Every structure is written in structure tokens, then in C-alpha cells.
Amino acid sequence: MADAMSLGADCIITIGAIQSNHCRATAIASKYLNLDCFLILCTSEVNVDKDPGLSGNLLIERLVGAHVELATWEEFEKIGSLALLNLVQERLVKEGRRPYIIPVGGSNSLGTWGYIEAVREIEQQLQQREFGEVSFDDIVAACGSAGTIVGLSLGSWLSTLKAKVHAFAVGGDLDNYYEYAQALLDELQANLRSCDLLHIQDEKGLGYAISTTEELAFIKEVAETTGVILDPVYSGKAAYGFSKDVKKNPAKWAGRKVLFIHTGGIFGLYDKSKQLNDTVGKWNRMEIHDLISPKDSSQFW
């Protein structure tokens, strides 16, 4: 956003899935800076010509006035995200606008610096007296478009942490994720190989943004136990995958201090309300008929 402002942009264009956390965050940040926001949201062929509704992130985006344009996943894969972004950019330029493009997930060399700085902040916090001798052997996070994990990996490698980064991929092919990560490292001129810097595991389950009953039950268990709300698309899948890996490979994690990075996105849970209904449907009518008679009710008004 600082780059967009410095270049004199008057609007922002970005792209993501129909419940993209990145797009919702971009829409809100744009409004903070009085910039118009144009979102390309990818959905299924069946839903692309329908009103996308007001669930989850969509409600927030439409509430702040973002311009939502729908495309299909088939178009995304065939044409590519950059081509779709360029189409909107060309149209806006013809209208006399000054658009600024942010790539899918905010994952480019500039966006990656956000999590390099996050590691710097973690390092500074650990130097504070109340943390004593606390350190971390491993960092665990979800992986979507690779910007987060590359930033964490590079930040850890550059810092005193030297923690190994374990990423749980929430969609797509593992080889592609290493390629995405490598492209970002090359863009940053890091002269490092992604396969040496981080470890990526598959945890997409049934697919990107598709939740299993077991995944949602895990999110519910974490919420009831700790009060921490995980999102169903990213951190929820990553925490679920990490939990399974700890149980399956206890020797791998024995004695290690692990920092789990929760990357947000809880609005996506609202899109899962129907699936969650049976799990969280504990309610009942309050029984008050034995406590108060009709003639006494006036005292409450």
C-alpha cells in the first residue's frame, strides 16, 4: 500500500478465491487510504453468473464498497492471474484511473518482506526479559501462495532464530509450491534453494477451501479448549495437519519448541455455518415460568 501511494495510485486491483482473506484485507486497507478497490474473485462455473452473496469475507468486502468481479477457476488456470489483473488494469487506465496491481495472495518480493519483518519482530520480543531463555526450533504455518512461508524462512535464516520452517500446503501440488517459493527467492536474489530452506507438507484434504468434518471438529476442539479461533482455509488445515504429524511422528517433534503462526482469516468460518450447525447447535429456551408470574412482569420495564 505504501508503494501504491508513493506511485500516485488512486485504486488497487488484486485477485483471489471467492473467500480470499487477502482480498478482504486489501479492500479494508484500501479504504483506510481512500483508494478504490477492485477485486477479481474466482469461483466455480456454476456460480460465476450468480450474486456471490454476503457470507464471510464477501460481506466485509461489499460492506466497504469494493468492486467485485467474478471469474471462474478454469479461466484463472487457462489465462493466468496476471492476465486477468491486466484486463482490469487496461480498462481502468482507459477510464483515466491510476491502478496499482497486487498479485494473488500479495505474494511477490515486496509482499514477502512483511514476514521477514515479522521474524524480526519475533526476534525482538524474545530478547525481552519476560521471555528469559525461550527460543524456537521450528516454525509452523499454512502455505497458500508461498509469500508467508518464504518470508518466514528467509527471515529465520537471516536472524538469530535459525528455526526450521514447516509449511502445510492448503491446495495444489507440492512441487508447484516449491517452485512458487523458489521464484520468490530468485526475485529477492537470495541465492538459496527453497527445498533447502523450508519443508512443505500436503494438507489440502478434499481441496482448497473445502473442509472435512474432521477438520471442522478439530477447529471446534481448539476453540473450546483455548479460545483461539482458527480459520477453515489456512491455519485450521495447517494446525490440523501439524497435530496429525505430531501424533504420527512423535520422535520427529519430541523435545522441540515450536512456534505456530496463525495467519488470520476467521471470517471464512461464516461460510461454513451449515457444516458447523450440528456441531455448535447447543441452545435451549430459558425456563422462567416458575420464577415469575405475569402480574409481576411490569417491574422489569
PDB file of C-alpha atoms in Angstrom, residues 40-220:
ATOM      1  CA  ILE A  40     -11.321 -10.411  -9.052  1.00  0.00           C
ATOM      2  CA  LEU A  41     -12.785 -13.348  -7.142  1.00  0.00           C
ATOM      3  CA  CYS A  42     -12.578 -16.856  -8.576  1.00  0.00           C
ATOM      4  CA  THR A  43     -15.460 -19.271  -8.201  1.00  0.00           C
ATOM      5  CA  SER A  44     -16.991 -22.287  -9.916  1.00  0.00           C
ATOM      6  CA  GLU A  45     -18.539 -22.318 -13.388  1.00  0.00           C
ATOM      7  CA  VAL A  46     -21.917 -22.965 -11.765  1.00  0.00           C
ATOM      8  CA  ASN A  47     -21.771 -19.836  -9.571  1.00  0.00           C
ATOM      9  CA  VAL A  48     -19.927 -17.316 -11.732  1.00  0.00           C
ATOM     10  CA  ASP A  49     -23.108 -15.687 -13.101  1.00  0.00           C
ATOM     11  CA  LYS A  50     -24.868 -15.529  -9.725  1.00  0.00           C
ATOM     12  CA  ASP A  51     -24.764 -12.957  -6.947  1.00  0.00           C
ATOM     13  CA  PRO A  52     -21.924 -14.251  -4.721  1.00  0.00           C
ATOM     14  CA  GLY A  53     -23.858 -13.441  -1.558  1.00  0.00           C
ATOM     15  CA  LEU A  54     -22.811 -11.865   1.725  1.00  0.00           C
ATOM     16  CA  SER A  55     -21.162 -14.688   3.658  1.00  0.00           C
ATOM     17  CA  GLY A  56     -17.773 -14.418   5.339  1.00  0.00           C
ATOM     18  CA  ASN A  57     -15.199 -12.228   3.624  1.00  0.00           C
ATOM     19  CA  LEU A  58     -17.681 -11.261   0.899  1.00  0.00           C
ATOM     20  CA  LEU A  59     -19.814  -9.382   3.418  1.00  0.00           C
ATOM     21  CA  ILE A  60     -16.829  -7.321   4.600  1.00  0.00           C
ATOM     22  CA  GLU A  61     -15.626  -6.592   1.054  1.00  0.00           C
ATOM     23  CA  ARG A  62     -19.047  -5.469  -0.137  1.00  0.00           C
ATOM     24  CA  LEU A  63     -19.666  -3.543   3.075  1.00  0.00           C
ATOM     25  CA  VAL A  64     -16.605  -1.341   2.455  1.00  0.00           C
ATOM     26  CA  GLY A  65     -17.612  -0.818  -1.166  1.00  0.00           C
ATOM     27  CA  ALA A  66     -15.111  -2.968  -3.047  1.00  0.00           C
ATOM     28  CA  HIS A  67     -15.874  -3.580  -6.718  1.00  0.00           C
ATOM     29  CA  VAL A  68     -16.281  -7.361  -7.076  1.00  0.00           C
ATOM     30  CA  GLU A  69     -15.803  -9.072 -10.440  1.00  0.00           C
ATOM     31  CA  LEU A  70     -16.229 -12.832 -10.749  1.00  0.00           C
ATOM     32  CA  ALA A  71     -14.146 -15.211 -12.850  1.00  0.00           C
ATOM     33  CA  THR A  72     -14.058 -18.993 -12.997  1.00  0.00           C
ATOM     34  CA  TRP A  73     -11.231 -21.186 -11.771  1.00  0.00           C
ATOM     35  CA  GLU A  74     -10.990 -22.538 -15.309  1.00  0.00           C
ATOM     36  CA  GLU A  75     -10.317 -19.006 -16.583  1.00  0.00           C
ATOM     37  CA  PHE A  76      -7.817 -18.454 -13.795  1.00  0.00           C
ATOM     38  CA  GLU A  77      -5.901 -21.595 -14.748  1.00  0.00           C
ATOM     39  CA  LYS A  78      -6.133 -21.089 -18.519  1.00  0.00           C
ATOM     40  CA  ILE A  79      -5.426 -17.353 -18.715  1.00  0.00           C
ATOM     41  CA  GLY A  80      -3.451 -16.842 -15.512  1.00  0.00           C
ATOM     42  CA  SER A  81      -3.898 -14.387 -12.664  1.00  0.00           C
ATOM     43  CA  LEU A  82      -1.631 -11.735 -14.183  1.00  0.00           C
ATOM     44  CA  ALA A  83      -3.601 -11.669 -17.450  1.00  0.00           C
ATOM     45  CA  LEU A  84      -6.869 -11.264 -15.542  1.00  0.00           C
ATOM     46  CA  LEU A  85      -5.381  -8.445 -13.468  1.00  0.00           C
ATOM     47  CA  ASN A  86      -4.070  -6.756 -16.610  1.00  0.00           C
ATOM     48  CA  LEU A  87      -7.545  -6.844 -18.192  1.00  0.00           C
ATOM     49  CA  VAL A  88      -8.976  -4.807 -15.332  1.00  0.00           C
ATOM     50  CA  GLN A  89      -5.930  -2.532 -15.293  1.00  0.00           C
ATOM     51  CA  GLU A  90      -6.268  -1.725 -19.015  1.00  0.00           C
ATOM     52  CA  ARG A  91      -9.947  -0.899 -18.600  1.00  0.00           C
ATOM     53  CA  LEU A  92      -9.304   1.403 -15.657  1.00  0.00           C
ATOM     54  CA  VAL A  93      -6.419   3.182 -17.401  1.00  0.00           C
ATOM     55  CA  LYS A  94      -8.738   3.924 -20.346  1.00  0.00           C
ATOM     56  CA  GLU A  95     -11.148   5.457 -17.836  1.00  0.00           C
ATOM     57  CA  GLY A  96      -8.391   7.779 -16.636  1.00  0.00           C
ATOM     58  CA  ARG A  97      -7.663   5.900 -13.410  1.00  0.00           C
ATOM     59  CA  ARG A  98      -4.237   5.162 -11.911  1.00  0.00           C
ATOM     60  CA  PRO A  99      -4.455   1.500 -10.797  1.00  0.00           C
ATOM     61  CA  TYR A 100      -1.903  -0.436  -8.787  1.00  0.00           C
ATOM     62  CA  ILE A 101      -1.786  -4.230  -9.065  1.00  0.00           C
ATOM     63  CA  ILE A 102      -1.195  -6.519  -6.084  1.00  0.00           C
ATOM     64  CA  PRO A 103      -0.646 -10.179  -7.103  1.00  0.00           C
ATOM     65  CA  VAL A 104      -2.618 -13.141  -5.813  1.00  0.00           C
ATOM     66  CA  GLY A 105      -2.068 -13.503  -2.075  1.00  0.00           C
ATOM     67  CA  GLY A 106       0.148 -10.412  -2.062  1.00  0.00           C
ATOM     68  CA  SER A 107       2.965 -12.834  -2.855  1.00  0.00           C
ATOM     69  CA  ASN A 108       5.793 -11.055  -4.605  1.00  0.00           C
ATOM     70  CA  SER A 109       9.209  -9.895  -3.440  1.00  0.00           C
ATOM     71  CA  LEU A 110       7.789  -6.750  -1.821  1.00  0.00           C
ATOM     72  CA  GLY A 111       4.949  -8.555  -0.068  1.00  0.00           C
ATOM     73  CA  THR A 112       7.338 -11.223   1.199  1.00  0.00           C
ATOM     74  CA  TRP A 113       9.149  -8.583   3.243  1.00  0.00           C
ATOM     75  CA  GLY A 114       6.109  -8.442   5.523  1.00  0.00           C
ATOM     76  CA  TYR A 115       7.014 -11.802   7.047  1.00  0.00           C
ATOM     77  CA  ILE A 116      10.733 -11.094   7.009  1.00  0.00           C
ATOM     78  CA  GLU A 117       9.830  -8.165   9.244  1.00  0.00           C
ATOM     79  CA  ALA A 118       7.545 -10.442  11.292  1.00  0.00           C
ATOM     80  CA  VAL A 119      10.530 -12.631  12.165  1.00  0.00           C
ATOM     81  CA  ARG A 120      12.476  -9.520  13.150  1.00  0.00           C
ATOM     82  CA  GLU A 121       9.626  -8.619  15.496  1.00  0.00           C
ATOM     83  CA  ILE A 122       9.571 -12.138  16.973  1.00  0.00           C
ATOM     84  CA  GLU A 123      13.333 -11.950  17.496  1.00  0.00           C
ATOM     85  CA  GLN A 124      12.972  -8.612  19.300  1.00  0.00           C
ATOM     86  CA  GLN A 125      10.212  -9.967  21.540  1.00  0.00           C
ATOM     87  CA  LEU A 126      12.331 -12.967  22.543  1.00  0.00           C
ATOM     88  CA  GLN A 127      15.057 -10.586  23.692  1.00  0.00           C
ATOM     89  CA  GLN A 128      12.713  -9.048  26.257  1.00  0.00           C
ATOM     90  CA  ARG A 129      13.275 -10.021  29.878  1.00  0.00           C
ATOM     91  CA  GLU A 130       9.945 -11.802  30.420  1.00  0.00           C
ATOM     92  CA  PHE A 131      10.816 -14.415  27.778  1.00  0.00           C
ATOM     93  CA  GLY A 132      14.008 -15.440  29.588  1.00  0.00           C
ATOM     94  CA  GLU A 133      15.844 -18.110  27.598  1.00  0.00           C
ATOM     95  CA  VAL A 134      12.936 -19.010  25.300  1.00  0.00           C
ATOM     96  CA  SER A 135      13.852 -19.928  21.741  1.00  0.00           C
ATOM     97  CA  PHE A 136      12.195 -21.846  18.925  1.00  0.00           C
ATOM     98  CA  ASP A 137      13.488 -24.845  16.995  1.00  0.00           C
ATOM     99  CA  ASP A 138      10.679 -24.836  14.434  1.00  0.00           C
ATOM    100  CA  ILE A 139       8.104 -22.501  12.915  1.00  0.00           C
ATOM    101  CA  VAL A 140       4.852 -23.938  11.533  1.00  0.00           C
ATOM    102  CA  ALA A 141       2.455 -22.072   9.238  1.00  0.00           C
ATOM    103  CA  ALA A 142      -0.035 -22.572   6.435  1.00  0.00           C
ATOM    104  CA  CYS A 143       1.042 -22.160   2.819  1.00  0.00           C
ATOM    105  CA  GLY A 144      -1.233 -20.669   0.167  1.00  0.00           C
ATOM    106  CA  SER A 145       0.626 -18.582  -2.402  1.00  0.00           C
ATOM    107  CA  ALA A 146       4.044 -19.035  -0.669  1.00  0.00           C
ATOM    108  CA  GLY A 147       4.738 -15.427   0.332  1.00  0.00           C
ATOM    109  CA  THR A 148       4.248 -16.106   4.043  1.00  0.00           C
ATOM    110  CA  ILE A 149       6.493 -19.140   4.251  1.00  0.00           C
ATOM    111  CA  VAL A 150       9.261 -17.635   2.109  1.00  0.00           C
ATOM    112  CA  GLY A 151       9.266 -14.537   4.290  1.00  0.00           C
ATOM    113  CA  LEU A 152       9.346 -16.630   7.473  1.00  0.00           C
ATOM    114  CA  SER A 153      12.055 -18.923   6.092  1.00  0.00           C
ATOM    115  CA  LEU A 154      14.288 -16.150   4.837  1.00  0.00           C
ATOM    116  CA  GLY A 155      13.698 -14.071   7.964  1.00  0.00           C
ATOM    117  CA  SER A 156      14.599 -17.012  10.203  1.00  0.00           C
ATOM    118  CA  TRP A 157      17.710 -17.777   8.139  1.00  0.00           C
ATOM    119  CA  LEU A 158      18.868 -14.136   8.341  1.00  0.00           C
ATOM    120  CA  SER A 159      18.096 -13.791  12.059  1.00  0.00           C
ATOM    121  CA  THR A 160      19.459 -15.406  15.199  1.00  0.00           C
ATOM    122  CA  LEU A 161      16.423 -17.727  15.326  1.00  0.00           C
ATOM    123  CA  LYS A 162      17.643 -20.184  12.672  1.00  0.00           C
ATOM    124  CA  ALA A 163      14.367 -22.077  13.177  1.00  0.00           C
ATOM    125  CA  LYS A 164      13.302 -24.580  10.531  1.00  0.00           C
ATOM    126  CA  VAL A 165      10.087 -23.575   8.764  1.00  0.00           C
ATOM    127  CA  HIS A 166       7.448 -26.262   8.178  1.00  0.00           C
ATOM    128  CA  ALA A 167       4.656 -25.274   5.818  1.00  0.00           C
ATOM    129  CA  PHE A 168       1.360 -27.090   5.406  1.00  0.00           C
ATOM    130  CA  ALA A 169       0.090 -26.538   1.868  1.00  0.00           C
ATOM    131  CA  VAL A 170      -3.665 -25.979   1.674  1.00  0.00           C
ATOM    132  CA  GLY A 171      -4.174 -26.630  -2.055  1.00  0.00           C
ATOM    133  CA  GLY A 172      -2.394 -27.620  -5.246  1.00  0.00           C
ATOM    134  CA  ASP A 173       0.638 -29.772  -5.994  1.00  0.00           C
ATOM    135  CA  LEU A 174       3.648 -29.847  -3.663  1.00  0.00           C
ATOM    136  CA  ASP A 175       6.169 -29.454  -6.480  1.00  0.00           C
ATOM    137  CA  ASN A 176       4.381 -26.288  -7.562  1.00  0.00           C
ATOM    138  CA  TYR A 177       4.711 -24.852  -4.057  1.00  0.00           C
ATOM    139  CA  TYR A 178       8.466 -25.338  -4.080  1.00  0.00           C
ATOM    140  CA  GLU A 179       8.510 -23.650  -7.498  1.00  0.00           C
ATOM    141  CA  TYR A 180       6.466 -20.698  -6.193  1.00  0.00           C
ATOM    142  CA  ALA A 181       8.836 -20.389  -3.240  1.00  0.00           C
ATOM    143  CA  GLN A 182      11.889 -20.598  -5.483  1.00  0.00           C
ATOM    144  CA  ALA A 183      10.524 -17.886  -7.782  1.00  0.00           C
ATOM    145  CA  LEU A 184      10.133 -15.548  -4.801  1.00  0.00           C
ATOM    146  CA  LEU A 185      13.623 -16.336  -3.536  1.00  0.00           C
ATOM    147  CA  ASP A 186      15.042 -15.655  -7.000  1.00  0.00           C
ATOM    148  CA  GLU A 187      13.109 -12.381  -7.190  1.00  0.00           C
ATOM    149  CA  LEU A 188      14.685 -11.422  -3.857  1.00  0.00           C
ATOM    150  CA  GLN A 189      18.115 -12.501  -5.203  1.00  0.00           C
ATOM    151  CA  ALA A 190      18.511 -14.696  -2.127  1.00  0.00           C
ATOM    152  CA  ASN A 191      20.751 -17.269  -3.855  1.00  0.00           C
ATOM    153  CA  LEU A 192      19.090 -20.052  -1.864  1.00  0.00           C
ATOM    154  CA  ARG A 193      17.156 -23.178  -2.807  1.00  0.00           C
ATOM    155  CA  SER A 194      13.609 -23.439  -1.496  1.00  0.00           C
ATOM    156  CA  CYS A 195      13.978 -27.171  -0.846  1.00  0.00           C
ATOM    157  CA  ASP A 196      16.928 -26.458   1.469  1.00  0.00           C
ATOM    158  CA  LEU A 197      15.294 -23.549   3.258  1.00  0.00           C
ATOM    159  CA  LEU A 198      11.877 -24.968   4.170  1.00  0.00           C
ATOM    160  CA  HIS A 199       9.808 -28.119   4.336  1.00  0.00           C
ATOM    161  CA  ILE A 200       6.341 -28.280   2.757  1.00  0.00           C
ATOM    162  CA  GLN A 201       3.713 -30.924   3.535  1.00  0.00           C
ATOM    163  CA  ASP A 202       0.408 -31.507   1.798  1.00  0.00           C
ATOM    164  CA  GLU A 203      -2.669 -30.751   3.892  1.00  0.00           C
ATOM    165  CA  LYS A 204      -5.251 -29.705   1.301  1.00  0.00           C
ATOM    166  CA  GLY A 205      -7.550 -32.573   2.289  1.00  0.00           C
ATOM    167  CA  LEU A 206     -10.540 -32.599  -0.042  1.00  0.00           C
ATOM    168  CA  GLY A 207      -9.248 -29.461  -1.768  1.00  0.00           C
ATOM    169  CA  TYR A 208      -8.656 -25.733  -1.362  1.00  0.00           C
ATOM    170  CA  ALA A 209     -11.242 -24.165   0.987  1.00  0.00           C
ATOM    171  CA  ILE A 210     -13.156 -27.473   1.204  1.00  0.00           C
ATOM    172  CA  SER A 211     -13.483 -28.614   4.816  1.00  0.00           C
ATOM    173  CA  THR A 212     -13.875 -32.149   6.085  1.00  0.00           C
ATOM    174  CA  THR A 213     -15.957 -32.988   9.135  1.00  0.00           C
ATOM    175  CA  GLU A 214     -12.733 -33.924  10.964  1.00  0.00           C
ATOM    176  CA  GLU A 215     -11.079 -30.573  10.183  1.00  0.00           C
ATOM    177  CA  LEU A 216     -14.055 -28.592  11.459  1.00  0.00           C
ATOM    178  CA  ALA A 217     -14.287 -30.781  14.569  1.00  0.00           C
ATOM    179  CA  PHE A 218     -10.609 -30.002  15.244  1.00  0.00           C
ATOM    180  CA  ILE A 219     -11.244 -26.258  14.856  1.00  0.00           C
ATOM    181  CA  LYS A 220     -14.154 -26.580  17.317  1.00  0.00           C
TER     182      LYS A 220
END
